[in-house]
Amino acid sequence: MVKKPSNKGPESIPSQGKKKSLWLRALRLSSLLMLWLGLALLVLTAYYAWDLPDVDNYEKQTRRPIITILAADNTVITTYGDVYDKAVKFNEVPPYLIQSIIATEDRRFFSHIGVDVFGMVRAALANVRAKRIRQGGSTLTQQLAKNLFLTPERSMRRKIQEILLAFWLETRFSKRQIITLYLNRVYLGVGTFGVAAAARRYFGKSIKNISLKEAALLSGLLKAPSRYSPFRNKKLSLKRANQVLTNMFVAGFLSKSDVQRAKAEVIKLANQKSGSGARYFADWLLQRAFGFVGKGNQDLIIKTTLSPYLQNIGEQQVRNSLKKDGKALRVGQAALVSLSPDGAIRAMVGGRRYAASQFNRVNQALRQPGSAFKLFVYVAALESGLKPNDIVIDEPISIDGWKPKNYTGKFLGPVTLRRALSESINTVAVKVSEKIGREKVIKVAHKLGITAKLKGHPSIALGVDGVNLLDLTSAYALFANRGYPAWPYGIIEIRNKKNEILYRRSRVLAGRLVQKK
């Protein structure tokens, strides 16, 4: 039988060989590239591993000192610093708290070796799709490594070190030990570290007594402690807690009926003795406390002059005033401060809501006092020898082209200084200021407690320079005190944790600043 000749010509053989050669070259090139990338990653890892922190000091806790601010009746206004409770053991924590954390933060915790590759890939894909960082791929072990050893910076160096330290933790400790360390060190907002401290801060109870929904709320804080804080936004916090409960159902920890019962539970938060607005006062107070005892590492207890009763009334008055007149006056903020005759601050409200704005409008905002400043003009006039019954002409005036007008648009002619002050006549106040000298007015204002820088222009008599509310209130209190100053203060005493007195305010006997005329 004669064999049929092949249809393929000799020219087709080199073509196949050429394709095979190109494929082999591509394989060699990609293998070489992967080898070099692997070597580069190995060198980079070794470099960052050389700079790892001292892992033997993982048990040491470095924290900011706790500063407790007390009201005059010894109720707690607020606490600054890092608050830890007694370390809890694994079997002291309700199982559903651990389950809620695992369901929300790291579902493969008990199966991975410190790093969850699938979780990292999933997070990366989600972030690419969203074109922003929406998910993190860190495991609980990685989070613990960061909490124990690293800074919050975001860099390749820190991420590689985090992964290496996570591997070290997994080889050194059991899963139970890792989750227990995590529970005792994790930050949960309002200065609290660890679930035990958070349970007392948010619910006023021991960690072993928290409910399923309370556990879900704590777990929900892990994503963003400040944003989801129930003290700041309870509605958002509960919404997040419900999402955690759903996560537990998806992970197989809860049944549908368990989730429904938990979602129906009403959470009662721990009492906040003074209104949240008292934080304005506490912030103002803190720097003054450091001025008395210095910035050290010891815990402090600061007793203050604040009255919780008056503070709550003050906050309510600010809210009511803004609700009633805010829209008509086109203002969205207000402030209030209340002093006793000796200058003790009894209430301070720096704004509508502290959580929305920490700017304290009592002492940080400079506002034009307007006619309230005329008091300093007339005190300066009396100190310069003028008398309350001296006559000044209320008439049109012009100073360097500036022509002040009265609110009524009228001029009254001859008036006494007493009448000019009581009727708040602008032209007379300016005339008096010009007669005695603007620098004299500024000097008197500073003597009576105004700390703002004042400019010596003609309109100073009409209160165009900004002053703060605390200074102005203190200066006016002087006249209620028959000329004796009411320098504002808020600290009664400062003690350390051993109950040793570090500072106690002594009675200040100040001389009369304004004599009776």
Short mmCIF file of C-alpha atoms in Angstrom, two decimals:
data_model
loop_
_atom_site.label_atom_id
_atom_site.label_comp_id
_atom_site.label_asym_id
_atom_site.label_seq_id
_atom_site.Cartn_x
_atom_site.Cartn_y
_atom_site.Cartn_z
CA MET A 1 0.00 0.00 0.00
CA VAL A 2 1.39 3.35 -1.05
CA LYS A 3 1.39 5.98 1.71
CA LYS A 4 -0.21 9.30 0.79
CA PRO A 5 2.14 12.22 0.91
CA SER A 6 1.53 14.78 3.70
CA ASN A 7 -0.20 18.04 2.85
CA LYS A 8 2.20 19.90 5.16
CA GLY A 9 5.09 21.44 3.39
CA PRO A 10 8.56 21.59 4.82
CA GLU A 11 8.03 25.28 5.62
CA SER A 12 5.50 24.39 8.38
CA ILE A 13 8.03 22.56 10.54
CA PRO A 14 10.17 25.63 11.39
CA SER A 15 6.98 27.53 12.24
CA GLN A 16 6.04 25.01 14.94
CA GLY A 17 9.55 25.03 16.30
CA LYS A 18 9.55 28.79 16.39
CA LYS A 19 6.29 28.86 18.45
CA LYS A 20 7.71 26.31 20.86
CA SER A 21 10.90 28.33 21.21
CA LEU A 22 8.96 31.54 21.96
CA TRP A 23 6.86 29.75 24.58
CA LEU A 24 9.98 28.36 26.29
CA ARG A 25 11.63 31.78 26.29
CA ALA A 26 8.52 33.34 27.84
CA LEU A 27 8.45 30.61 30.50
CA ARG A 28 12.13 31.15 31.32
CA LEU A 29 11.67 34.91 31.45
CA SER A 30 8.63 34.72 33.74
CA SER A 31 10.40 32.19 35.98
CA LEU A 32 13.42 34.47 36.19
CA LEU A 33 11.20 37.45 36.95
CA MET A 34 9.38 35.55 39.70
CA LEU A 35 12.73 34.47 41.13
CA TRP A 36 13.98 38.05 41.26
CA LEU A 37 10.70 39.27 42.76
CA GLY A 38 10.90 36.52 45.35
CA LEU A 39 14.50 37.46 46.20
CA ALA A 40 13.55 41.15 46.43
CA LEU A 41 10.65 40.32 48.75
CA LEU A 42 12.93 38.10 50.83
CA VAL A 43 15.53 40.86 51.15
CA LEU A 44 12.84 43.43 52.00
CA THR A 45 11.32 41.12 54.60
CA ALA A 46 14.73 40.43 56.13
CA TYR A 47 15.45 44.16 56.23
CA TYR A 48 12.22 44.97 58.07
CA ALA A 49 12.58 41.90 60.29
CA TRP A 50 15.93 43.27 61.48
CA ASP A 51 14.07 46.35 62.74
CA LEU A 52 11.32 44.50 64.63
CA PRO A 53 10.41 45.81 68.10
CA ASP A 54 11.37 43.92 71.26
CA VAL A 55 8.77 41.15 71.41
CA ASP A 56 9.77 40.13 74.93
CA ASN A 57 8.07 43.26 76.30
CA TYR A 58 4.59 42.36 75.08
CA GLU A 59 3.25 42.22 78.66
CA LYS A 60 4.27 45.80 79.43
CA GLN A 61 1.47 48.34 79.11
CA THR A 62 2.32 51.91 78.26
CA ARG A 63 -0.64 54.18 78.80
CA ARG A 64 -1.47 57.80 79.25
CA PRO A 65 -2.19 58.70 82.89
CA ILE A 66 -5.85 58.67 83.92
CA ILE A 67 -7.19 62.10 84.83
CA THR A 68 -10.61 62.05 86.49
CA ILE A 69 -12.54 65.33 86.58
CA LEU A 70 -15.06 65.61 89.43
CA ALA A 71 -17.87 68.12 89.86
CA ALA A 72 -18.32 70.04 93.10
CA ASP A 73 -20.58 67.25 94.41
CA ASN A 74 -17.89 64.61 93.59
CA THR A 75 -19.77 63.12 90.63
CA VAL A 76 -17.58 62.28 87.64
CA ILE A 77 -17.71 64.80 84.78
CA THR A 78 -15.33 62.94 82.50
CA THR A 79 -12.12 60.94 82.40
CA TYR A 80 -9.04 61.51 80.26
CA GLY A 81 -6.26 59.05 79.54
CA ASP A 82 -6.16 55.32 78.87
CA VAL A 83 -8.50 53.32 81.08
CA TYR A 84 -7.78 49.63 81.66
CA ASP A 85 -9.68 47.26 83.91
CA LYS A 86 -8.41 44.09 85.53
CA ALA A 87 -7.29 41.63 82.84
CA VAL A 88 -9.92 38.99 82.09
CA LYS A 89 -9.35 35.29 81.47
CA PHE A 90 -10.78 33.40 78.50
CA ASN A 91 -13.42 31.59 80.57
CA GLU A 92 -14.55 34.87 82.22
CA VAL A 93 -15.77 36.28 78.90
CA PRO A 94 -19.24 35.34 77.60
CA PRO A 95 -18.81 32.99 74.60
CA TYR A 96 -21.12 35.13 72.49
CA LEU A 97 -18.76 38.11 72.84
CA ILE A 98 -15.90 36.09 71.36
CA GLN A 99 -18.24 34.72 68.68
CA SER A 100 -19.43 38.23 67.77
CA ILE A 101 -15.83 39.42 67.32
CA ILE A 102 -14.86 36.40 65.23
CA ALA A 103 -18.02 36.65 63.08
CA THR A 104 -17.34 40.31 62.36
CA GLU A 105 -13.56 40.64 62.33
CA ASP A 106 -11.98 37.26 61.48
CA ARG A 107 -14.16 34.24 60.68
CA ARG A 108 -11.18 31.97 59.93
CA PHE A 109 -9.39 32.88 63.16
CA PHE A 110 -9.21 29.31 64.45
CA SER A 111 -7.90 27.91 61.13
CA HIS A 112 -5.36 30.42 59.77
CA ILE A 113 -1.73 30.79 60.88
CA GLY A 114 -1.84 34.49 61.66
CA VAL A 115 -2.50 35.77 58.14
CA ASP A 116 -5.65 35.07 56.12
CA VAL A 117 -4.64 35.10 52.45
CA PHE A 118 -8.22 34.65 51.27
CA GLY A 119 -9.35 37.52 53.47
CA MET A 120 -6.60 39.80 52.14
CA VAL A 121 -7.50 38.99 48.52
CA ARG A 122 -11.22 39.53 49.23
CA ALA A 123 -10.52 42.89 50.88
CA ALA A 124 -8.22 43.97 48.03
CA LEU A 125 -10.87 43.14 45.39
CA ALA A 126 -13.58 44.95 47.37
CA ASN A 127 -11.36 48.03 47.69
CA VAL A 128 -10.54 48.01 43.96
CA ARG A 129 -14.23 47.78 43.08
CA ALA A 130 -15.11 50.59 45.48
CA LYS A 131 -12.08 52.69 44.39
CA ARG A 132 -11.39 53.38 48.06
CA ILE A 133 -10.44 51.53 51.25
CA ARG A 134 -13.64 49.80 52.39
CA GLN A 135 -12.31 46.60 53.95
CA GLY A 136 -9.20 45.60 55.81
CA GLY A 137 -7.67 42.17 55.47
CA SER A 138 -6.00 42.06 58.88
CA THR A 139 -6.71 39.09 61.12
CA LEU A 140 -7.24 39.36 64.87
CA THR A 141 -3.65 38.17 65.30
CA GLN A 142 -2.40 40.97 63.05
CA GLN A 143 -4.51 43.50 64.93
CA LEU A 144 -3.05 42.24 68.20
CA ALA A 145 0.47 42.51 66.79
CA LYS A 146 -0.22 46.11 65.86
CA ASN A 147 -1.72 46.89 69.29
CA LEU A 148 1.15 45.28 71.19
CA PHE A 149 4.18 46.36 69.21
CA LEU A 150 3.56 48.84 66.38
CA THR A 151 2.50 52.41 65.69
CA PRO A 152 -0.69 53.31 63.77
CA GLU A 153 1.26 54.49 60.68
CA ARG A 154 0.23 53.05 57.30
CA SER A 155 3.27 51.90 55.32
CA MET A 156 4.68 48.81 53.64
CA ARG A 157 7.29 48.56 56.40
CA ARG A 158 4.66 48.45 59.15
CA LYS A 159 2.47 45.99 57.23
CA ILE A 160 5.35 43.54 56.69
CA GLN A 161 6.34 43.81 60.35
CA GLU A 162 2.71 43.25 61.34
CA ILE A 163 2.61 40.02 59.31
CA LEU A 164 5.93 38.79 60.74
CA LEU A 165 4.80 39.54 64.29
CA ALA A 166 1.49 37.78 63.65
CA PHE A 167 3.42 34.64 62.64
CA TRP A 168 5.50 34.98 65.83
CA LEU A 169 2.37 35.28 68.00
CA GLU A 170 0.84 32.19 66.39
CA THR A 171 3.96 30.12 67.12
CA ARG A 172 4.31 31.46 70.65
CA PHE A 173 0.71 31.35 71.89
CA SER A 174 -2.39 29.21 71.52
CA LYS A 175 -5.51 30.59 69.84
CA ARG A 176 -7.16 30.97 73.25
CA GLN A 177 -4.21 32.97 74.55
CA ILE A 178 -4.19 35.19 71.46
CA ILE A 179 -7.90 36.02 71.67
CA THR A 180 -7.56 36.66 75.43
CA LEU A 181 -4.65 39.07 74.86
CA TYR A 182 -6.71 40.77 72.17
CA LEU A 183 -9.73 41.16 74.46
CA ASN A 184 -7.58 42.81 77.13
CA ARG A 185 -5.71 45.23 74.84
CA VAL A 186 -8.14 46.33 72.12
CA TYR A 187 -9.22 49.98 72.06
CA LEU A 188 -12.99 50.50 72.34
CA GLY A 189 -13.40 54.26 72.49
CA VAL A 190 -13.69 57.01 75.16
CA GLY A 191 -10.20 56.16 76.40
CA THR A 192 -11.02 52.55 77.30
CA PHE A 193 -8.77 49.60 76.51
CA GLY A 194 -10.02 46.06 76.84
CA VAL A 195 -13.53 44.64 76.95
CA ALA A 196 -13.74 44.73 80.76
CA ALA A 197 -13.09 48.48 80.92
CA ALA A 198 -15.50 49.06 78.03
CA ALA A 199 -18.30 47.07 79.70
CA ARG A 200 -18.02 49.22 82.82
CA ARG A 201 -17.74 52.46 80.84
CA TYR A 202 -20.68 51.88 78.51
CA PHE A 203 -22.99 49.68 80.60
CA GLY A 204 -21.80 50.08 84.19
CA LYS A 205 -21.43 46.32 84.66
CA SER A 206 -18.90 43.50 84.76
CA ILE A 207 -17.93 41.93 81.44
CA LYS A 208 -19.33 38.55 82.51
CA ASN A 209 -22.79 40.10 82.96
CA ILE A 210 -23.22 41.77 79.57
CA SER A 211 -26.05 40.61 77.31
CA LEU A 212 -25.82 39.33 73.74
CA LYS A 213 -26.79 42.69 72.26
CA GLU A 214 -24.35 44.53 74.52
CA ALA A 215 -21.64 42.16 73.31
CA ALA A 216 -22.63 42.94 69.72
CA LEU A 217 -22.43 46.67 70.45
CA LEU A 218 -18.89 46.29 71.84
CA SER A 219 -17.84 44.25 68.80
CA GLY A 220 -19.34 46.86 66.52
CA LEU A 221 -17.07 49.50 68.04
CA LEU A 222 -13.97 47.76 66.67
CA LYS A 223 -14.53 49.15 63.17
CA ALA A 224 -14.51 52.81 64.30
CA PRO A 225 -14.74 53.37 68.10
CA SER A 226 -15.41 57.09 67.91
CA ARG A 227 -17.95 56.99 65.10
CA TYR A 228 -19.97 54.11 66.56
CA SER A 229 -19.79 55.23 70.20
CA PRO A 230 -23.26 54.99 71.80
CA PHE A 231 -22.44 58.13 73.79
CA ARG A 232 -21.95 60.03 70.54
CA ASN A 233 -24.59 58.48 68.27
CA LYS A 234 -26.71 55.80 69.91
CA LYS A 235 -28.84 55.21 66.81
CA LEU A 236 -25.81 54.50 64.62
CA SER A 237 -24.23 52.38 67.36
CA LEU A 238 -27.34 50.17 67.64
CA LYS A 239 -27.54 49.85 63.86
CA ARG A 240 -23.96 48.59 63.85
CA ALA A 241 -24.75 46.18 66.73
CA ASN A 242 -27.63 44.73 64.70
CA GLN A 243 -25.25 44.19 61.77
CA VAL A 244 -22.94 42.25 64.10
CA LEU A 245 -25.88 40.06 65.17
CA THR A 246 -26.60 39.36 61.50
CA ASN A 247 -22.94 38.45 61.00
CA MET A 248 -23.23 35.96 63.86
CA PHE A 249 -26.24 34.35 62.17
CA VAL A 250 -24.39 34.09 58.83
CA ALA A 251 -21.38 32.57 60.63
CA GLY A 252 -23.64 29.96 62.25
CA PHE A 253 -23.34 31.16 65.84
CA LEU A 254 -26.98 32.24 66.21
CA SER A 255 -30.38 31.13 64.99
CA LYS A 256 -32.89 33.53 63.43
CA SER A 257 -34.93 33.57 66.64
CA ASP A 258 -31.77 34.38 68.66
CA VAL A 259 -31.08 37.35 66.40
CA GLN A 260 -34.66 38.62 66.59
CA ARG A 261 -34.72 38.44 70.40
CA ALA A 262 -31.37 40.21 70.67
CA LYS A 263 -32.37 42.97 68.25
CA ALA A 264 -35.51 43.61 70.30
CA GLU A 265 -33.49 44.09 73.50
CA VAL A 266 -33.31 47.65 74.87
CA ILE A 267 -29.80 48.66 75.90
CA LYS A 268 -29.43 50.93 78.90
CA LEU A 269 -26.21 52.91 78.90
CA ALA A 270 -24.31 53.88 82.02
CA ASN A 271 -25.31 57.25 83.42
CA GLN A 272 -23.33 60.30 82.43
CA LYS A 273 -23.65 62.35 85.59
CA SER A 274 -23.15 65.77 84.05
CA GLY A 275 -24.36 66.83 80.63
CA SER A 276 -22.00 66.16 77.74
CA GLY A 277 -21.54 69.91 77.46
CA ALA A 278 -19.49 69.76 80.67
CA ARG A 279 -16.67 68.47 78.48
CA TYR A 280 -16.12 72.07 77.38
CA PHE A 281 -15.40 72.94 80.99
CA ALA A 282 -13.19 69.88 81.49
CA ASP A 283 -11.10 70.70 78.41
CA TRP A 284 -10.68 74.30 79.58
CA LEU A 285 -9.67 73.08 83.02
CA LEU A 286 -7.09 70.49 81.98
CA GLN A 287 -4.34 72.83 80.82
CA ARG A 288 -4.70 74.88 84.00
CA ALA A 289 -4.27 71.72 86.06
CA PHE A 290 -0.99 70.96 84.29
CA GLY A 291 0.12 74.48 85.13
CA PHE A 292 -0.26 73.65 88.84
CA VAL A 293 1.19 70.13 88.99
CA GLY A 294 3.05 69.69 85.69
CA LYS A 295 2.58 67.05 82.99
CA GLY A 296 3.69 63.82 84.63
CA ASN A 297 2.83 60.15 84.35
CA GLN A 298 0.78 59.87 87.52
CA ASP A 299 -2.99 59.49 87.63
CA LEU A 300 -4.83 62.57 88.88
CA ILE A 301 -8.19 63.31 90.48
CA ILE A 302 -9.28 66.92 90.00
CA LYS A 303 -12.15 68.29 92.06
CA THR A 304 -13.81 71.29 90.41
CA THR A 305 -16.31 74.04 91.06
CA LEU A 306 -18.87 72.85 88.50
CA SER A 307 -22.46 72.33 89.65
CA PRO A 308 -24.12 69.46 87.71
CA TYR A 309 -27.53 70.99 88.48
CA LEU A 310 -26.63 74.41 87.07
CA GLN A 311 -24.72 72.82 84.20
CA ASN A 312 -27.78 70.88 83.05
CA ILE A 313 -29.93 74.01 83.33
CA GLY A 314 -27.35 75.96 81.31
CA GLU A 315 -27.27 73.36 78.55
CA GLN A 316 -31.06 73.33 78.39
CA GLN A 317 -31.17 77.14 78.19
CA VAL A 318 -28.69 77.16 75.29
CA ARG A 319 -30.74 74.56 73.42
CA ASN A 320 -34.01 76.41 74.07
CA SER A 321 -32.57 79.77 73.00
CA LEU A 322 -31.22 78.37 69.74
CA LYS A 323 -34.49 76.58 69.05
CA LYS A 324 -36.51 79.73 69.72
CA ASP A 325 -34.37 82.47 68.19
CA GLY A 326 -31.55 80.78 66.28
CA LYS A 327 -33.26 80.80 62.89
CA ALA A 328 -34.50 84.39 63.18
CA LEU A 329 -31.08 85.63 64.29
CA ARG A 330 -29.31 83.40 61.75
CA VAL A 331 -27.08 81.78 64.37
CA GLY A 332 -26.38 78.10 64.88
CA GLN A 333 -24.35 78.29 68.08
CA ALA A 334 -24.49 79.89 71.51
CA ALA A 335 -22.47 79.84 74.72
CA LEU A 336 -23.08 80.34 78.42
CA VAL A 337 -20.95 80.70 81.52
CA SER A 338 -22.08 81.16 85.13
CA LEU A 339 -19.83 82.43 87.94
CA SER A 340 -20.33 82.68 91.67
CA PRO A 341 -19.29 85.99 93.31
CA ASP A 342 -15.78 84.70 94.04
CA GLY A 343 -15.22 83.69 90.39
CA ALA A 344 -15.91 79.97 90.75
CA ILE A 345 -17.30 78.62 87.48
CA ARG A 346 -20.59 76.84 88.17
CA ALA A 347 -21.63 76.15 84.58
CA MET A 348 -19.95 76.38 81.19
CA VAL A 349 -21.60 75.57 77.86
CA GLY A 350 -19.25 76.12 74.94
CA GLY A 351 -21.69 75.31 72.15
CA ARG A 352 -24.81 73.51 71.01
CA ARG A 353 -23.31 70.00 71.15
CA TYR A 354 -19.81 68.97 72.22
CA ALA A 355 -19.80 65.82 70.06
CA ALA A 356 -20.34 67.94 66.94
CA SER A 357 -17.87 70.71 67.81
CA GLN A 358 -15.23 70.85 70.54
CA PHE A 359 -14.55 74.55 69.88
CA ASN A 360 -15.27 76.30 73.17
CA ARG A 361 -17.12 79.52 72.44
CA VAL A 362 -16.84 80.60 76.07
CA ASN A 363 -13.09 81.18 76.02
CA GLN A 364 -11.88 80.51 72.46
CA ALA A 365 -14.29 82.57 70.37
CA LEU A 366 -13.64 86.31 70.06
CA ARG A 367 -16.85 88.21 69.43
CA GLN A 368 -17.62 91.94 69.29
CA PRO A 369 -19.14 92.91 72.66
CA GLY A 370 -20.78 96.00 71.17
CA SER A 371 -22.35 98.27 73.75
CA ALA A 372 -21.30 95.91 76.56
CA PHE A 373 -17.82 97.38 76.14
CA LYS A 374 -19.02 100.90 77.05
CA LEU A 375 -18.75 99.97 80.71
CA PHE A 376 -14.94 100.05 80.42
CA VAL A 377 -15.11 103.48 78.75
CA TYR A 378 -17.05 104.97 81.66
CA VAL A 379 -14.88 103.29 84.32
CA ALA A 380 -11.85 104.79 82.58
CA ALA A 381 -13.65 108.15 82.55
CA LEU A 382 -14.31 108.04 86.29
CA GLU A 383 -10.70 107.06 86.96
CA SER A 384 -9.64 110.04 84.82
CA GLY A 385 -11.57 112.44 87.05
CA LEU A 386 -14.91 112.75 85.29
CA LYS A 387 -18.10 112.57 87.38
CA PRO A 388 -21.38 110.68 86.73
CA ASN A 389 -23.27 113.98 86.48
CA ASP A 390 -20.85 115.67 84.12
CA ILE A 391 -22.56 116.93 80.97
CA VAL A 392 -21.58 115.85 77.45
CA ILE A 393 -23.33 116.95 74.25
CA ASP A 394 -24.98 114.18 72.25
CA GLU A 395 -24.50 115.47 68.71
CA PRO A 396 -23.20 114.37 65.29
CA ILE A 397 -19.43 113.89 65.29
CA SER A 398 -16.77 112.91 62.74
CA ILE A 399 -13.37 111.39 63.50
CA ASP A 400 -11.09 110.93 60.50
CA GLY A 401 -14.16 110.60 58.30
CA TRP A 402 -15.88 108.09 60.60
CA LYS A 403 -19.32 109.26 61.77
CA PRO A 404 -20.83 107.15 64.55
CA LYS A 405 -24.61 107.13 64.85
CA ASN A 406 -26.99 106.32 67.68
CA TYR A 407 -29.26 103.30 67.53
CA THR A 408 -32.33 105.55 67.62
CA GLY A 409 -31.01 107.77 64.84
CA LYS A 410 -31.60 110.80 67.10
CA PHE A 411 -29.36 113.11 69.12
CA LEU A 412 -30.43 114.26 72.60
CA GLY A 413 -28.17 117.25 73.14
CA PRO A 414 -26.77 117.76 76.66
CA VAL A 415 -26.84 114.55 78.75
CA THR A 416 -25.09 113.35 81.89
CA LEU A 417 -22.59 110.52 81.77
CA ARG A 418 -24.98 108.53 83.93
CA ARG A 419 -27.79 108.92 81.37
CA ALA A 420 -25.46 108.28 78.44
CA LEU A 421 -24.46 104.95 79.96
CA SER A 422 -27.99 103.90 80.92
CA GLU A 423 -29.33 104.73 77.43
CA SER A 424 -26.24 103.40 75.64
CA ILE A 425 -25.64 106.55 73.59
CA ASN A 426 -22.92 105.85 71.02
CA THR A 427 -21.74 109.37 70.28
CA VAL A 428 -21.19 110.21 73.95
CA ALA A 429 -19.20 107.01 74.55
CA VAL A 430 -16.95 107.86 71.59
CA LYS A 431 -16.55 111.47 72.78
CA VAL A 432 -15.58 110.31 76.27
CA SER A 433 -13.09 107.77 74.87
CA GLU A 434 -11.47 110.45 72.72
CA LYS A 435 -11.31 112.88 75.63
CA ILE A 436 -9.59 110.56 78.13
CA GLY A 437 -7.58 108.68 75.49
CA ARG A 438 -8.13 105.30 73.87
CA GLU A 439 -5.06 103.85 75.57
CA LYS A 440 -6.63 104.63 78.94
CA VAL A 441 -9.75 102.67 77.92
CA ILE A 442 -7.60 99.72 76.80
CA LYS A 443 -5.61 99.82 80.05
CA VAL A 444 -8.78 99.72 82.17
CA ALA A 445 -10.29 96.88 80.10
CA HIS A 446 -7.16 94.79 80.62
CA LYS A 447 -7.08 95.64 84.33
CA LEU A 448 -10.64 94.39 84.73
CA GLY A 449 -9.89 91.06 83.07
CA ILE A 450 -10.09 91.42 79.27
CA THR A 451 -7.18 89.39 77.88
CA ALA A 452 -7.74 89.93 74.13
CA LYS A 453 -5.51 92.29 72.19
CA LEU A 454 -7.37 95.58 71.68
CA LYS A 455 -6.63 98.08 68.91
CA GLY A 456 -6.64 101.80 69.61
CA HIS A 457 -8.99 102.95 66.86
CA PRO A 458 -11.86 105.42 67.48
CA SER A 459 -14.55 102.71 67.31
CA ILE A 460 -13.06 100.86 70.29
CA ALA A 461 -15.61 102.67 72.48
CA LEU A 462 -18.41 100.82 70.66
CA GLY A 463 -16.95 97.36 71.25
CA VAL A 464 -15.74 96.47 67.76
CA ASP A 465 -12.71 94.48 68.97
CA GLY A 466 -13.37 90.83 69.76
CA VAL A 467 -13.30 89.59 73.36
CA ASN A 468 -14.24 86.23 74.83
CA LEU A 469 -17.34 85.56 76.90
CA LEU A 470 -15.47 84.36 80.00
CA ASP A 471 -13.44 87.57 80.27
CA LEU A 472 -16.48 89.77 79.71
CA THR A 473 -18.58 87.89 82.28
CA SER A 474 -15.78 88.02 84.84
CA ALA A 475 -15.34 91.76 84.31
CA TYR A 476 -19.06 92.43 84.80
CA ALA A 477 -19.11 90.22 87.90
CA LEU A 478 -16.69 92.68 89.45
CA PHE A 479 -19.47 95.29 89.65
CA ALA A 480 -21.83 92.82 91.31
CA ASN A 481 -19.00 92.36 93.83
CA ARG A 482 -18.90 96.10 94.66
CA GLY A 483 -15.65 96.56 92.80
CA TYR A 484 -13.83 93.41 93.92
CA PRO A 485 -12.61 91.11 91.12
CA ALA A 486 -14.13 87.72 90.35
CA TRP A 487 -11.20 86.08 88.61
CA PRO A 488 -12.59 82.87 87.05
CA TYR A 489 -11.31 79.57 88.41
CA GLY A 490 -12.47 75.97 88.23
CA ILE A 491 -10.09 73.84 90.32
CA ILE A 492 -10.65 73.25 94.03
CA GLU A 493 -7.96 70.63 94.56
CA ILE A 494 -5.84 68.04 92.77
CA ARG A 495 -4.93 64.66 94.28
CA ASN A 496 -2.97 61.66 93.07
CA LYS A 497 -4.13 58.05 93.26
CA LYS A 498 -2.63 57.74 96.75
CA ASN A 499 -5.01 60.52 97.83
CA GLU A 500 -2.11 62.89 98.41
CA ILE A 501 -2.99 66.55 97.85
CA LEU A 502 -0.84 68.01 95.07
CA TYR A 503 -2.66 71.35 94.89
CA ARG A 504 -5.43 73.03 96.85
CA ARG A 505 -6.81 76.44 96.07
CA SER A 506 -6.39 78.90 98.88
CA ARG A 507 -8.65 81.87 99.36
CA VAL A 508 -7.48 84.82 97.30
CA LEU A 509 -7.90 88.21 98.96
CA ALA A 510 -7.79 90.65 96.05
CA GLY A 511 -8.04 94.39 96.51
CA ARG A 512 -10.89 96.48 95.19
CA LEU A 513 -10.26 97.36 91.53
CA VAL A 514 -13.05 99.90 91.12
CA GLN A 515 -13.90 102.41 93.83
CA LYS A 516 -17.50 103.41 94.52
CA LYS A 517 -18.27 106.76 92.91
#
